[in-house]
XYZ file of C-alpha atoms in Angstrom:
766
model
C 0.000 0.000 0.000
C 1.317 3.416 -0.899
C 1.556 6.261 1.593
C -1.997 7.068 2.640
C -3.297 10.522 3.592
C -5.797 9.150 6.128
C -8.693 11.592 5.493
C -8.853 10.362 1.873
C -9.971 6.900 2.877
C -13.592 7.877 3.442
C -14.752 5.694 0.563
C -13.866 2.624 2.601
C -16.540 3.528 5.146
C -19.174 2.440 2.624
C -18.169 -1.158 3.268
C -19.850 -1.077 6.660
C -22.818 1.186 5.935
C -25.130 -1.814 5.928
C -24.168 -2.561 9.512
C -25.781 0.712 10.623
C -29.212 -0.362 9.391
C -30.155 -2.310 12.540
C -29.515 0.776 14.678
C -31.681 3.037 12.570
C -34.470 0.500 12.398
C -34.452 -0.310 16.096
C -34.145 3.341 17.123
C -37.102 4.202 14.878
C -39.231 1.535 16.500
C -38.109 2.727 19.921
C -39.279 6.247 19.103
C -42.745 5.087 17.993
C -45.639 5.341 20.460
C -45.735 2.371 22.793
C -48.015 1.259 25.598
C -47.333 3.294 28.712
C -44.766 1.752 31.019
C -42.643 2.950 33.886
C -39.087 3.967 33.103
C -36.248 4.090 35.566
C -33.290 6.365 35.002
C -30.030 4.450 35.004
C -27.188 5.952 37.002
C -23.791 5.169 35.551
C -21.463 4.674 38.533
C -17.756 5.399 38.684
C -15.566 2.637 37.310
C -15.586 -0.104 39.919
C -13.572 -3.291 39.732
C -14.337 -5.978 42.259
C -12.909 -9.388 42.832
C -15.196 -12.380 43.096
C -17.111 -12.683 46.344
C -17.664 -16.014 48.096
C -21.150 -17.433 47.978
C -23.491 -16.995 50.962
C -22.843 -19.742 53.466
C -25.571 -22.342 53.968
C -27.142 -22.521 57.419
C -26.114 -25.406 59.642
C -28.966 -25.242 62.105
C -30.938 -22.775 64.199
C -28.426 -23.159 67.012
C -25.446 -22.649 64.736
C -26.827 -19.549 63.052
C -27.649 -17.877 66.337
C -23.932 -17.474 66.960
C -23.379 -15.247 63.913
C -25.461 -12.967 61.754
C -26.596 -14.222 58.354
C -24.887 -12.489 55.459
C -26.930 -9.759 53.866
C -27.435 -9.426 50.139
C -24.898 -7.001 48.651
C -26.261 -3.746 47.335
C -26.227 -3.226 43.577
C -22.854 -2.040 42.300
C -20.968 -1.584 39.103
C -19.803 -5.169 39.448
C -22.413 -7.811 40.135
C -21.370 -10.824 42.199
C -22.094 -14.304 40.960
C -25.488 -15.783 41.798
C -25.689 -17.181 45.264
C -25.506 -20.910 45.709
C -28.488 -22.880 46.965
C -29.085 -23.633 50.572
C -27.890 -26.940 51.838
C -24.425 -26.763 50.360
C -25.155 -28.261 46.938
C -22.618 -27.453 44.255
C -23.664 -25.010 41.583
C -22.857 -24.363 37.944
C -20.872 -21.272 38.882
C -19.699 -22.026 42.407
C -16.090 -21.696 43.540
C -14.888 -22.570 40.035
C -14.659 -18.773 39.784
C -11.597 -18.015 41.938
C -11.859 -15.410 44.671
C -9.400 -13.024 42.998
C -11.233 -12.990 39.661
C -12.001 -9.400 38.651
C -15.245 -8.307 36.977
C -16.171 -5.072 35.227
C -19.845 -4.488 34.494
C -21.449 -2.735 31.538
C -21.822 0.423 33.628
C -18.179 0.310 34.668
C -16.946 -0.149 31.097
C -19.209 2.648 29.871
C -17.860 4.979 32.561
C -14.262 4.194 31.564
C -15.165 5.013 27.944
C -15.411 8.689 28.939
C -11.618 8.937 28.666
C -10.647 6.248 26.148
C -11.869 4.068 23.294
C -9.179 1.444 23.957
C -10.991 -1.534 25.476
C -7.734 -3.135 26.636
C -7.223 -0.158 28.966
C -9.902 -1.691 31.210
C -7.264 -4.240 32.219
C -5.229 -1.381 33.746
C -7.910 -1.073 36.428
C -7.480 -4.655 37.625
C -4.926 -5.518 40.335
C -2.034 -7.104 38.442
C -3.285 -5.797 35.102
C -1.433 -3.602 32.599
C -1.322 -2.884 28.866
C 1.468 -2.834 26.318
C 1.359 0.354 24.275
C 0.360 0.008 20.615
C -2.234 1.844 18.510
C -4.831 4.130 20.061
C -7.453 1.354 20.186
C -5.196 -1.723 20.022
C -3.180 -2.055 23.239
C -2.182 -5.567 24.292
C -3.287 -6.790 27.747
C -0.856 -8.063 30.379
C -1.601 -9.877 33.644
C 0.883 -10.491 36.445
C 3.874 -9.574 34.280
C 2.975 -11.641 31.206
C 1.388 -10.028 28.166
C 0.222 -10.353 24.559
C -0.578 -13.981 23.586
C 0.014 -15.210 27.132
C -3.279 -13.525 28.051
C -6.072 -15.301 26.225
C -9.012 -13.109 25.229
C -12.440 -14.521 24.377
C -14.979 -12.082 22.893
C -18.409 -13.729 22.897
C -16.641 -17.088 22.900
C -14.424 -16.245 19.908
C -10.680 -16.907 20.178
C -8.637 -15.083 17.539
C -5.076 -15.755 16.454
C -2.650 -12.969 15.469
C -3.569 -11.531 12.065
C -0.645 -9.116 11.685
C 3.133 -9.456 12.198
C 2.840 -6.523 14.647
C -0.441 -7.771 16.205
C -2.098 -4.476 15.286
C -5.564 -6.053 15.517
C -5.716 -7.865 18.880
C -9.058 -9.378 19.998
C -10.025 -6.525 22.336
C -9.782 -4.043 19.455
C -12.860 -5.674 17.896
C -15.139 -4.273 20.606
C -15.706 -0.739 21.923
C -15.778 -0.245 25.721
C -19.407 0.929 25.513
C -20.399 -2.347 23.811
C -19.373 -4.469 26.780
C -22.078 -6.050 28.900
C -19.599 -7.907 31.120
C -15.823 -8.372 31.356
C -14.287 -11.012 33.590
C -10.525 -11.378 34.108
C -8.988 -14.503 35.622
C -5.801 -13.017 37.050
C -4.421 -15.917 39.071
C -4.819 -19.667 39.151
C -7.865 -20.503 37.043
C -9.698 -23.834 36.678
C -9.040 -25.903 33.549
C -12.666 -25.392 32.516
C -11.860 -21.723 31.809
C -9.674 -22.698 28.843
C -6.265 -23.759 27.610
C -3.335 -22.445 25.567
C -2.423 -19.503 27.827
C -0.078 -19.009 30.788
C -0.871 -15.636 32.383
C -4.646 -15.236 32.577
C -7.830 -15.100 30.591
C -10.160 -12.207 29.769
C -13.760 -13.124 28.924
C -15.830 -10.388 27.263
C -19.532 -10.434 26.458
C -21.153 -7.795 24.260
C -24.692 -6.895 23.189
C -26.194 -9.323 25.693
C -29.879 -10.094 25.028
C -32.321 -8.450 27.434
C -35.730 -10.100 27.567
C -38.916 -8.361 28.663
C -40.679 -9.413 31.874
C -43.955 -10.072 30.007
C -45.103 -11.090 26.537
C -45.716 -7.436 25.617
C -43.221 -5.907 23.201
C -40.680 -3.636 24.893
C -38.279 -1.368 23.022
C -35.384 0.745 24.185
C -32.516 2.692 22.699
C -29.539 4.669 23.953
C -27.448 7.124 21.968
C -24.296 8.688 23.370
C -21.844 11.219 21.969
C -18.449 12.150 23.422
C -15.459 14.449 22.991
C -11.879 14.340 24.345
C -9.590 17.335 24.049
C -6.242 15.515 24.296
C -6.459 14.229 20.723
C -9.522 16.078 19.465
C -11.366 12.761 19.442
C -15.086 12.483 19.055
C -17.551 9.730 18.367
C -20.815 8.057 19.199
C -22.031 4.857 20.832
C -25.487 3.399 20.384
C -27.524 0.431 21.431
C -31.106 -0.534 20.780
C -33.301 -3.511 21.564
C -36.705 -4.994 20.838
C -37.838 -7.778 23.126
C -40.685 -9.688 24.649
C -40.597 -12.482 27.190
C -38.953 -15.065 24.903
C -37.340 -13.159 22.016
C -34.787 -10.347 22.043
C -33.024 -8.433 19.288
C -30.160 -6.198 20.437
C -27.765 -3.931 18.579
C -24.624 -2.360 20.034
C -21.991 -0.374 18.210
C -19.928 2.754 18.010
C -17.634 4.972 15.974
C -14.679 7.129 16.995
C -12.140 9.355 15.252
C -9.017 10.823 16.876
C -5.992 12.898 15.910
C -2.487 12.619 17.370
C -2.428 13.278 21.113
C -0.176 15.791 22.852
C 2.112 15.411 25.851
C 2.047 17.801 28.805
C 4.563 20.187 27.212
C 2.531 20.421 24.010
C 4.663 17.961 22.034
C 2.548 16.146 19.470
C 3.137 12.416 19.797
C 3.104 11.517 16.130
C 1.406 8.483 14.580
C -1.192 8.138 17.347
C -4.269 9.024 15.276
C -7.019 6.516 14.462
C -10.563 5.927 13.308
C -12.654 2.875 14.170
C -16.161 1.494 14.139
C -17.523 -1.748 15.627
C -21.020 -3.209 15.309
C -22.821 -6.273 16.672
C -26.397 -7.512 16.249
C -27.670 -10.201 18.632
C -30.822 -12.280 18.223
C -31.871 -14.525 21.100
C -34.746 -16.924 21.702
C -35.485 -18.700 24.951
C -37.833 -21.453 26.021
C -38.567 -22.919 29.409
C -35.271 -24.821 29.580
C -33.138 -23.447 26.741
C -31.766 -20.297 25.171
C -30.463 -19.843 21.621
C -28.332 -16.844 20.669
C -26.962 -15.809 17.279
C -24.731 -12.791 16.742
C -23.286 -11.167 13.638
C -21.118 -8.098 13.355
C -18.023 -6.452 12.065
C -15.282 -3.893 12.439
C -13.740 -1.329 10.123
C -10.562 0.655 10.822
C -9.538 2.805 7.831
C -6.341 3.931 9.597
C -4.506 3.700 12.916
C -1.087 5.152 13.603
C 1.631 3.378 15.594
C 4.292 5.525 17.217
C 6.251 2.447 18.381
C 6.194 0.523 15.073
C 7.914 1.178 11.756
C 4.583 0.913 9.923
C 0.937 1.861 10.449
C -2.400 0.185 9.942
C -4.041 1.524 6.778
C -6.928 -0.937 6.515
C -8.563 -3.474 8.812
C -11.885 -5.184 8.281
C -13.322 -7.922 10.460
C -16.553 -9.871 9.985
C -17.901 -12.490 12.354
C -20.803 -14.736 13.238
C -21.246 -16.776 16.379
C -23.932 -18.826 18.044
C -24.577 -20.078 21.541
C -26.898 -22.693 23.025
C -27.649 -23.021 26.738
C -29.838 -25.873 27.906
C -31.061 -27.194 31.222
C -31.762 -30.914 31.530
C -32.644 -33.388 34.272
C -29.008 -34.493 34.380
C -27.485 -30.978 34.401
C -26.650 -28.062 32.092
C -25.220 -27.979 28.575
C -23.529 -25.050 26.847
C -22.363 -25.068 23.232
C -20.855 -22.268 21.149
C -19.527 -21.953 17.593
C -18.003 -19.056 15.680
C -16.297 -17.903 12.509
C -14.233 -14.705 12.218
C -12.505 -13.316 9.132
C -9.912 -10.516 9.141
C -8.438 -8.620 6.197
C -5.585 -6.339 7.194
C -3.047 -4.047 5.510
C 0.020 -2.262 6.878
C 1.416 0.826 5.180
C 2.397 4.409 5.973
C 0.198 7.317 7.063
C 1.446 10.661 5.785
C 3.028 12.958 6.692
C 4.716 11.294 9.662
C 5.653 8.171 7.701
C 6.162 7.991 3.962
C 6.986 5.270 1.517
C 5.516 2.451 -0.543
C 5.759 -1.005 0.989
C 2.439 -2.900 1.019
C 1.988 -5.698 3.568
C -1.242 -7.684 3.628
C -2.774 -10.301 5.870
C -5.792 -12.532 5.519
C -6.854 -14.570 8.546
C -9.693 -16.981 9.277
C -10.561 -18.170 12.786
C -13.257 -20.720 13.522
C -14.102 -23.060 16.355
C -16.581 -24.581 18.758
C -16.889 -25.318 22.454
C -19.125 -27.811 24.266
C -19.369 -27.920 28.062
C -21.539 -30.041 30.326
C -22.155 -29.350 34.026
C -23.398 -32.421 35.885
C -24.391 -32.454 39.569
C -23.584 -35.996 40.676
C -24.611 -35.496 44.308
C -25.559 -32.768 46.761
C -21.850 -32.111 47.316
C -20.275 -32.973 43.963
C -20.287 -31.294 40.584
C -18.640 -32.580 37.419
C -17.663 -30.376 34.471
C -16.539 -31.867 31.179
C -15.879 -30.184 27.870
C -14.306 -30.245 24.451
C -13.304 -27.407 22.142
C -11.683 -26.754 18.779
C -9.968 -23.596 17.551
C -8.552 -23.292 14.040
C -6.543 -20.386 12.637
C -5.543 -20.026 8.989
C -3.147 -17.234 8.033
C -1.697 -15.806 4.840
C 0.768 -12.923 5.187
C 2.255 -11.541 1.976
C 4.035 -8.398 0.792
C 3.486 -7.357 -2.821
C 6.532 -6.209 -4.832
C 7.306 -2.521 -5.125
C 7.830 -1.455 -8.770
C 11.224 0.083 -9.360
C 12.720 -1.187 -6.094
C 15.753 -3.446 -6.357
C 15.336 -4.723 -2.797
C 11.563 -5.307 -2.895
C 10.893 -6.818 -6.309
C 10.077 -8.587 -8.588
C 8.308 -11.339 -6.582
C 5.680 -11.417 -3.866
C 7.313 -11.832 -0.451
C 5.535 -14.636 1.440
C 6.031 -14.023 5.147
C 3.538 -16.741 6.171
C 2.139 -18.904 3.367
C -0.838 -21.118 4.147
C -0.156 -21.030 7.893
C -2.343 -23.398 9.889
C -2.796 -23.768 13.642
C -5.420 -26.139 15.046
C -6.026 -26.838 18.730
C -8.304 -29.501 20.181
C -8.839 -29.315 23.940
C -10.610 -31.637 26.367
C -11.053 -31.227 30.110
C -12.656 -32.809 33.139
C -13.161 -30.965 36.427
C -14.492 -32.090 39.798
C -15.859 -29.682 42.367
C -16.704 -30.892 45.843
C -18.131 -29.046 48.815
C -16.802 -31.093 51.722
C -18.557 -28.973 54.344
C -19.880 -25.466 54.734
C -16.272 -24.330 55.266
C -14.244 -26.347 52.739
C -14.530 -26.586 48.936
C -12.170 -27.995 46.320
C -12.002 -27.747 42.530
C -9.627 -30.149 40.766
C -9.245 -30.556 37.015
C -7.141 -32.004 34.209
C -6.880 -30.814 30.641
C -5.309 -31.967 27.380
C -4.712 -29.665 24.391
C -3.269 -30.943 21.125
C -1.892 -28.172 18.925
C -0.984 -28.971 15.297
C 0.838 -26.351 13.206
C 2.257 -26.168 9.705
C 2.929 -23.738 6.881
C 3.655 -23.854 3.169
C 6.850 -22.950 1.303
C 7.933 -19.313 1.214
C 9.802 -16.963 -1.078
C 11.384 -13.530 -0.869
C 11.224 -10.541 -3.167
C 14.199 -11.959 -5.069
C 16.747 -14.742 -4.871
C 19.764 -12.503 -4.417
C 18.743 -11.021 -1.056
C 16.285 -13.621 0.263
C 17.030 -16.876 -1.546
C 19.331 -18.494 1.020
C 16.926 -18.015 3.945
C 13.906 -19.135 1.901
C 15.671 -22.246 0.608
C 16.804 -23.266 4.075
C 13.306 -22.747 5.492
C 11.597 -24.674 2.708
C 13.865 -27.682 3.275
C 12.730 -27.959 6.898
C 10.074 -30.345 8.134
C 7.805 -27.534 9.313
C 4.936 -29.565 10.747
C 4.749 -29.555 14.529
C 2.336 -31.220 16.953
C 2.344 -30.271 20.636
C 0.600 -32.471 23.191
C 0.006 -30.243 26.208
C -1.175 -31.459 29.607
C -2.534 -28.949 32.130
C -3.973 -29.239 35.602
C -5.380 -27.028 38.340
C -6.429 -27.365 41.959
C -8.210 -24.820 44.154
C -8.886 -25.146 47.868
C -11.234 -22.621 49.467
C -11.704 -22.236 53.216
C -14.486 -20.000 54.548
C -14.329 -20.237 58.338
C -16.910 -17.499 58.975
C -19.077 -14.914 57.282
C -16.385 -12.247 56.990
C -13.304 -14.074 55.708
C -12.242 -16.406 52.923
C -8.933 -18.057 52.111
C -8.101 -19.726 48.820
C -4.956 -21.496 47.699
C -4.457 -22.554 44.112
C -1.872 -24.367 42.021
C -1.901 -24.832 38.275
C 0.103 -25.879 35.275
C -0.740 -23.881 32.143
C 0.774 -24.482 28.698
C 0.936 -22.252 25.613
C 2.187 -23.311 22.198
C 3.922 -20.741 19.965
C 1.872 -18.687 17.530
C 2.473 -18.839 13.776
C 4.725 -15.766 13.737
C 6.913 -17.046 16.573
C 7.512 -20.349 14.782
C 7.408 -19.574 11.087
C 8.787 -16.113 10.243
C 11.991 -16.916 8.402
C 13.945 -14.022 6.839
C 17.023 -12.463 8.469
C 17.006 -9.546 6.038
C 17.129 -6.217 7.920
C 13.877 -4.860 6.513
C 12.014 -8.149 6.925
C 13.105 -8.625 10.544
C 12.097 -5.049 11.396
C 8.544 -5.793 10.256
C 8.125 -8.655 12.754
C 7.265 -8.083 16.399
C 4.413 -6.844 18.567
C 6.724 -5.523 21.275
C 6.964 -1.882 20.194
C 10.715 -1.748 20.809
C 12.018 -1.066 17.276
C 14.003 -4.321 17.240
C 13.899 -6.937 14.480
C 12.682 -10.519 15.000
C 12.855 -13.869 13.231
C 10.994 -17.073 14.063
C 12.208 -20.432 15.294
C 10.644 -23.658 14.010
C 12.156 -25.595 16.916
C 10.370 -23.660 19.663
C 8.591 -25.850 22.209
C 5.517 -24.874 24.258
C 6.026 -22.844 27.413
C 4.795 -24.424 30.662
C 3.831 -22.148 33.557
C 3.606 -23.608 37.063
C 1.775 -21.161 39.327
C 0.922 -21.105 43.017
C -1.189 -18.362 44.579
C -2.825 -17.684 47.927
C -5.732 -15.258 48.353
C -6.733 -13.855 51.732
C -10.002 -11.951 51.850
C -11.914 -10.153 54.567
C -15.123 -8.114 54.439
C -18.004 -6.945 56.590
C -20.978 -9.235 57.080
C -23.065 -7.471 54.453
C -20.291 -7.175 51.828
C -21.221 -3.502 51.730
C -19.017 -1.414 54.015
C -15.467 -2.694 53.573
C -13.435 -5.361 51.829
C -9.742 -6.301 51.540
C -8.090 -8.953 49.363
C -4.404 -9.833 49.113
C -2.992 -12.351 46.617
C 0.703 -13.243 46.573
C 1.761 -15.554 43.732
C 4.758 -17.267 42.186
C 5.129 -18.644 38.648
C 7.931 -20.755 37.235
C 7.816 -20.961 33.445
C 9.652 -23.814 31.803
C 10.677 -22.995 28.199
C 9.407 -19.412 28.384
C 9.333 -18.078 24.818
C 11.703 -15.123 24.931
C 14.511 -14.053 22.566
C 18.253 -14.244 21.986
C 20.406 -12.109 19.728
C 20.220 -13.951 16.401
C 23.171 -16.306 15.755
C 26.088 -14.803 13.851
C 25.982 -15.373 10.081
C 28.875 -14.573 7.774
C 28.167 -11.466 5.712
C 24.902 -10.675 7.521
C 24.041 -7.042 8.273
C 21.667 -8.131 11.058
C 22.992 -11.296 12.660
C 26.538 -9.976 13.029
C 29.142 -10.091 15.776
C 28.392 -6.440 16.570
C 24.731 -7.310 17.088
C 25.751 -9.666 19.897
C 27.163 -6.867 22.062
C 25.237 -3.706 21.098
C 23.748 -1.920 24.116
C 22.732 1.469 22.708
C 20.878 0.709 19.491
C 18.181 -1.468 17.992
C 19.115 -5.135 17.733
C 18.071 -8.260 15.832
C 16.588 -11.160 17.762
C 15.377 -14.724 17.350
C 12.643 -16.310 19.431
C 14.106 -18.854 21.862
C 13.068 -20.912 24.874
C 14.388 -20.045 28.345
C 13.286 -20.941 31.847
C 11.962 -17.975 33.811
C 10.159 -17.007 37.000
C 7.750 -14.300 38.126
C 6.742 -13.376 41.671
C 4.405 -10.694 42.901
C 1.471 -9.592 44.986
C -1.864 -7.939 44.202
C -3.937 -6.022 46.727
C -7.417 -4.532 46.454
C -9.607 -2.905 49.062
C -12.459 -0.500 49.654
C -14.289 1.086 52.568
C -17.433 3.208 52.799
C -16.310 6.311 54.702
C -19.794 7.805 54.882
C -23.314 6.757 53.927
C -26.365 8.886 54.781
C -29.282 10.597 53.079
C -27.893 14.124 53.406
C -24.398 13.531 52.008
C -24.914 10.403 49.926
C -22.375 7.594 49.922
C -18.605 7.916 49.745
C -16.363 4.917 49.082
C -12.585 4.947 49.341
C -10.965 2.285 47.136
C -7.452 1.245 46.279
C -5.378 -1.283 44.358
C -1.704 -2.193 44.378
C 0.287 -4.449 42.083
C 3.898 -5.550 42.176
C 5.652 -8.172 40.041
C 9.247 -9.098 39.333
C 10.201 -11.349 36.419
C 13.519 -12.791 35.313
C 14.990 -15.603 33.279
C 17.019 -18.146 35.199
C 20.144 -16.895 33.391
C 19.647 -13.479 35.020
C 18.075 -11.616 32.079
C 15.056 -9.516 33.076
C 11.765 -10.243 31.343
C 10.482 -7.656 28.880
C 7.635 -5.209 29.533
C 7.095 -6.019 33.218
C 5.086 -3.231 34.837
C 6.808 -1.513 37.791
C 5.030 -1.250 41.133
C 1.799 0.647 40.629
C -1.426 1.474 42.403
C -4.602 3.526 42.403
C -6.380 5.345 45.210
C -9.847 6.716 44.530
C -12.811 8.281 46.261
C -16.228 7.678 44.689
C -19.277 9.669 45.736
C -22.950 9.225 44.823
C -25.841 11.452 45.870
C -29.139 11.047 44.106
C -28.462 11.529 40.400
C -24.908 12.764 41.018
C -21.819 10.579 40.710
C -18.359 11.987 41.404
C -14.905 10.472 41.523
C -11.326 11.547 42.127
C -8.474 9.103 41.552
C -4.705 9.153 41.970
C -2.702 6.774 39.780
C 0.797 5.979 41.070
C 3.510 4.271 38.983
C 7.016 3.520 40.199
C 10.323 3.851 38.389
C 10.969 1.174 35.783
C 14.622 0.239 36.045
C 14.361 -3.557 35.770
C 14.546 -3.834 31.977
C 15.336 -6.555 29.449
C 19.034 -6.337 28.622
C 18.801 -8.568 25.551
C 16.292 -6.178 23.913
C 17.936 -2.927 25.115
C 14.660 -1.979 26.789
C 14.473 1.620 28.027
C 14.019 2.726 31.644
C 11.335 5.239 32.697
C 10.907 7.394 35.836
C 7.937 7.102 38.156
C 4.962 9.453 38.109
C 1.604 10.269 39.691
C -1.554 11.302 37.822
C -4.787 12.750 39.170
C -8.060 12.108 37.325
C -11.464 13.527 38.227
C -14.948 13.041 36.848
C -18.532 13.946 37.576
C -21.886 13.019 36.131
C -25.550 13.797 36.570
C -28.599 11.755 35.569
C -31.865 13.587 35.001
C -34.736 11.414 33.787
C -33.558 9.930 30.479
C -30.618 12.297 29.966
C -27.140 11.974 31.461
C -24.178 14.341 31.277
C -20.641 13.250 32.192
C -17.466 15.308 32.368
C -13.948 14.602 33.514
C -10.330 15.682 33.438
C -7.562 13.125 32.983
C -4.065 14.107 34.143
C -5.497 17.084 36.036
C -2.118 18.679 36.788
C -0.746 18.097 33.277
C 2.066 15.781 34.399
C 4.925 15.192 31.953
C 5.830 11.486 31.974
C 6.847 8.482 29.902
C 4.810 5.308 29.511
C 6.661 2.372 31.168
C 5.143 -0.131 28.715
C 4.807 2.281 25.804
C 7.892 1.024 23.995
C 10.146 3.130 21.776
C 9.145 6.319 19.990
C 10.149 5.580 16.394
C 8.554 8.636 14.774
C 9.178 11.891 16.649
C 12.959 11.463 16.620
C 13.439 10.133 13.066
C 13.814 6.532 14.191
C 16.704 7.174 16.582
C 17.179 4.733 19.467
C 16.793 5.805 23.096
C 13.455 7.623 23.234
C 10.437 6.315 25.154
C 6.853 7.231 24.299
C 5.490 10.235 26.184
C 2.178 9.868 28.000
C -0.855 12.071 27.228
C -1.145 15.471 28.870
C -4.259 17.008 30.415
C -7.509 16.035 28.697
C -10.988 17.489 29.132
C -13.574 14.798 28.431
C -17.337 15.033 28.062
C -20.246 12.788 27.148
C -23.981 13.236 26.583
C -26.233 10.184 26.775
C -29.935 9.995 25.943
C -32.104 6.958 26.618
C -35.394 6.375 24.828
């Protein structure tokens, strides 16, 4: 693709015009006269992240319960706890299989966060132990407990997507706007095998456009339209949702559009190549009967351009289309859940003028499809059995068309990944037992078989690329990994105000197609590979083996009897990763400009690396707490909350792991009074001086940011306003990578963080 002046790409927007039809139709119906019905104004609370609460304890006897008060039902909050278990101690379909330190963000919480950002991955920043690797304005990569990118598995409405770009410019969370989210759940520690396989750090489960049925057979319609503006990058956009439903059928649309320019740092410096435009849409149709529910969803994404300050290229086209279905059934023997999906991505990298210029087209076509079947079988009053099977298949073509007139990039098509295939079949069994009202265990085993292969490749020409291509094509490239995982959770709830949970797990992740099958050691080709934002060049390694993470964690939790006034949770953890997929400086090759002897010792420039297995360890602690400091009719309710995360990661040969977030925390005060919601938050980040020596990672100083926001709900209208970085702090992003644009590609410059931003939003509900 040639250099693209981004405003000229408006014609591409026509590709998704049809996706707007459901919104217009549903909003029109919503505006039509309907039978009179009561409407309740919805108050959007401040962003609240809560860890999973233990289930109410069953009563032993009248004598036993007289010694302690029964737990009260928690008040509604931005994060809804899991449904309570039945009396008598019977195991449930949810039950303790959701670990205590699992974090949940509700639709209201995600919508509130969207006041200041359209990057859905930024929600992970709010979770203890969560962080994001800097990338495009709506395409950050999530990290949990020091491990990021592919080590955090993301499921959006059950869809698991493989990388569809050598820079991972289109990660799964970029296919959904924050305002589309109905629920986000993050498993940040030891998770049961039933949650999934093929990841080592954690899993993020996102649901969007959830069906909302009416309480009666009468037709009920609703619609919400919201517009917003942010001063930091002159961004503006709209979010909308609409629904038509009766008691057994629901049709729901959710979508949004946003456009942003380059943002500015506190001193007024424009951080180049940070502009973007994006739209996402999803239409959900659901039907339920007495014992079953059927859901079908279709949707798509279109990004005409997105700049990348920490990559050598930009995104100049990205289109995604998907369809998925879900069945939930209740039977005499238990519950059954089945899902299936297909997702297609068409992606192009190029240059966005004027910050980057040139002509070097790079295209990707990716297809992801799969299914999942899970059965939940109560085998006794104390025992629950979960069994399941799933398939995920990823097909990838990554090619670079020749550039006319270029000696280096012609006359042939460069095949980076040709006919890449990655198929995973997973099977698990999990046993949950409630031994008494105090003790519960969840034990599971899992097997995932991952088969990978790719076709022969070629370079632009034989002179510069022939040797690498010939060597790669001679290899037996097929690989099959047989991965065995296991998990065990032990929960002890001695009383109504404390819970203790210890967990151990083995989690395995096989390499992705780019880690195994990128092949060229040419300088330009290596510089195009890598989702790390560090400016370095990368080449794959066919002989990589899966990484195996062995994790132990211990959660201690205390709260008041009603789960309303105060709560504290602390989770220390330790992970040893066998065969961690990291990098080495690429082996020296005679005559190579990249894999040279100088490359082995360079400490003050970009370097060239090959993926390699190393043993590594990570240790850390996450803390979260809150307390209601006042609660009365005159002054409303004020809640003081805080989080703290610390992690240290290192290879066993002494090399620090890359992109590990320094110690960080948040302290906030949230206030509600009638229709008013107010919040002030201080974000604290420590100095990052533990950096990866092999990648020449840059250090960053610590900083503190203050963010404030307020909102008022009046009938069906809501106004929100906020200021991010209130005192206009000048700082560098610790996981932002290298600034490759502002300083003409010179090494040694980190990416500056955004300066002060005035944000506003108007929301109308029909």
